Amino acid sequence: MSKTPIALTMPKFGLAMTEGKLASWTVQVGQAVKQGDELADIETSKITSGYESPAAGTLRKQIGQAGETLPVGALIGVLADADVSDADIEAFITQFQAEQAPQDDAGDSSARASGPQAVQVGDYNLNVQESGSGTGLPVLLIHGFGGDLSNWQLTQEPLAAHRRVISFDLPGHGASSKSVQDGSLTALAASVAELLKTLDIPKAHVVGHSLGGGVALSLLRDQPDKVASLTLIAPAGVGKTVNADFLSGFAEADRNRAMQTELEKLVHNKALIGRKMVDAVMRARRLDGARDALRTITAACFEQDKQKDALLPVLENAKVPVQVFWGQEDAILSVEAASSLPDHVATHLYPDVGHLPQMEKATEVNKLIESFLEKAEA
């Protein structure tokens, strides 16, 4: 229990997040909680996520009200031992609001960049977001088919507490160059290797989701000296099949309603797919060359409902630590592929989760990744 009051503030779930809505409190004033207990639900334009208690204690004050939108860092509540006086709680609130007003990114001690930067990488111009610093090896995050660096909005910030973390838009995606050469996993992996060289990173922990998982496996196959460990989330290249209807529907959708239908296939909890997310994906799809890039990648990597790349031998021969996350309700790349993983691969399967465990189970996935990285460097 905490004798000294602890400030509960509006969290920063994503790099672009500046404010959040306190959707509801899940505990009442006077209720004792343990560290990690969920205190409230926070809504952003992208997702709803639980706010976990930073320590054991008693919820003494609810300052933020359900339905209220507040800036990141704003005081929403106070946690303390039940024996702390009400006067001390009020004094703490007054002092916090006077001396510790919400800060913008310029005051962030983790040396994060203010936003994505354009980086010339060989023949590509890639959109790159860097966060964090520290003694740990850097982490490189590789998103999936049709995605962009925002797919890591709930991942990059937590992992950046002790190390440099880089996310970026793959060629053909987001704000990066729309040229993808032949669109193969091998070509995309070569662009990733060139990015690491450009950023002067000899070796990194690599985290890849979906198509990005296939890219990560190809990087390990082709340039193993650049990979310190591998974290794969519903990776391509492990199983044999893919949801071909999703690939075509996602690439070709030209109306918001059609795009929402495709995006909802990515998650078990359909409520995660909001209007702003649909709008953002549609804006990206309308950029010159965006659809052609996805068509090229589809033709190179898939043949109807079959995956062209068989990368399971890369895992079987891996000399670095590997872990895999997979949602058991994945409608894009079937979780059945996880049954063929080698015994040395740490495997985490989640019921009631779709193709995006890093969003649907963000807190659990982040903790497991951080623990995995620490063990890999021990």
Coordinates of N, CA and C in Angstrom, one line a residue, residues 127 143-148 169-178 180 188 211 284-285 287 290 293-294 297:
N127 N 9.5 6.4 -44.4 CA 8.9 7.1 -43.3 C 9.3 6.4 -42.0
H143 N 5.7 -3.7 -39.7 CA 4.2 -3.9 -39.8 C 3.8 -4.9 -40.9
G144 N 2.5 -5.1 -41.0 CA 2.0 -6.1 -42.0 C 1.4 -5.4 -43.3
F145 N 0.8 -6.3 -44.0 CA 0.3 -6.0 -45.4 C -0.8 -4.8 -45.2
G146 N -0.5 -3.7 -46.0 CA -1.4 -2.6 -46.0 C -1.4 -1.7 -44.8
G147 N -0.5 -2.0 -43.8 CA -0.4 -1.2 -42.6 C 0.6 -0.1 -42.7
D148 N 1.0 0.4 -41.6 CA 2.0 1.4 -41.5 C 2.5 1.5 -40.1
D169 N 7.4 2.8 -42.2 CA 6.5 2.3 -43.2 C 7.3 1.5 -44.3
L170 N 6.9 0.3 -44.5 CA 7.5 -0.5 -45.5 C 7.4 0.2 -46.9
P171 N 8.3 -0.1 -47.8 CA 8.1 0.4 -49.2 C 6.7 0.0 -49.7
G172 N 6.0 0.9 -50.4 CA 4.6 0.7 -50.8 C 3.6 1.0 -49.8
H173 N 3.9 1.4 -48.6 CA 3.0 1.6 -47.5 C 3.1 3.0 -46.9
G174 N 2.0 3.5 -46.3 CA 2.1 4.7 -45.6 C 2.6 5.9 -46.3
A175 N 3.6 6.6 -45.7 CA 4.2 7.7 -46.3 C 5.5 7.4 -47.0
S176 N 5.9 6.1 -47.1 CA 7.1 5.7 -47.8 C 6.9 5.6 -49.3
S177 N 8.0 5.5 -50.1 CA 8.0 5.4 -51.5 C 7.1 4.2 -51.9
K178 N 6.4 4.4 -53.0 CA 5.4 3.4 -53.4 C 6.0 2.3 -54.3
V180 N 8.0 -1.0 -55.0 CA 8.3 -2.2 -54.1 C 9.1 -3.2 -54.9
L188 N 11.7 -6.9 -49.9 CA 11.3 -6.1 -48.7 C 12.3 -6.3 -47.6
L211 N 2.6 -9.9 -42.7 CA 3.6 -9.8 -43.8 C 5.0 -9.4 -43.2
A284 N -4.8 6.6 -47.0 CA -3.6 6.0 -47.4 C -3.8 5.3 -48.7
R285 N -4.9 4.6 -48.9 CA -5.2 3.8 -50.1 C -5.3 4.7 -51.3
L287 N -3.6 7.3 -52.1 CA -2.3 7.9 -52.5 C -1.9 7.2 -53.8
A290 N -0.5 3.5 -54.3 CA -0.7 2.6 -53.1 C -1.3 1.3 -53.4
A293 N 1.0 -1.0 -55.4 CA 2.0 -1.6 -54.6 C 1.5 -2.8 -53.9
L294 N 0.3 -2.7 -53.3 CA -0.3 -3.9 -52.7 C -0.6 -5.0 -53.7
I297 N 2.7 -6.8 -54.3 CA 3.1 -7.6 -53.2 C 2.2 -8.9 -53.1

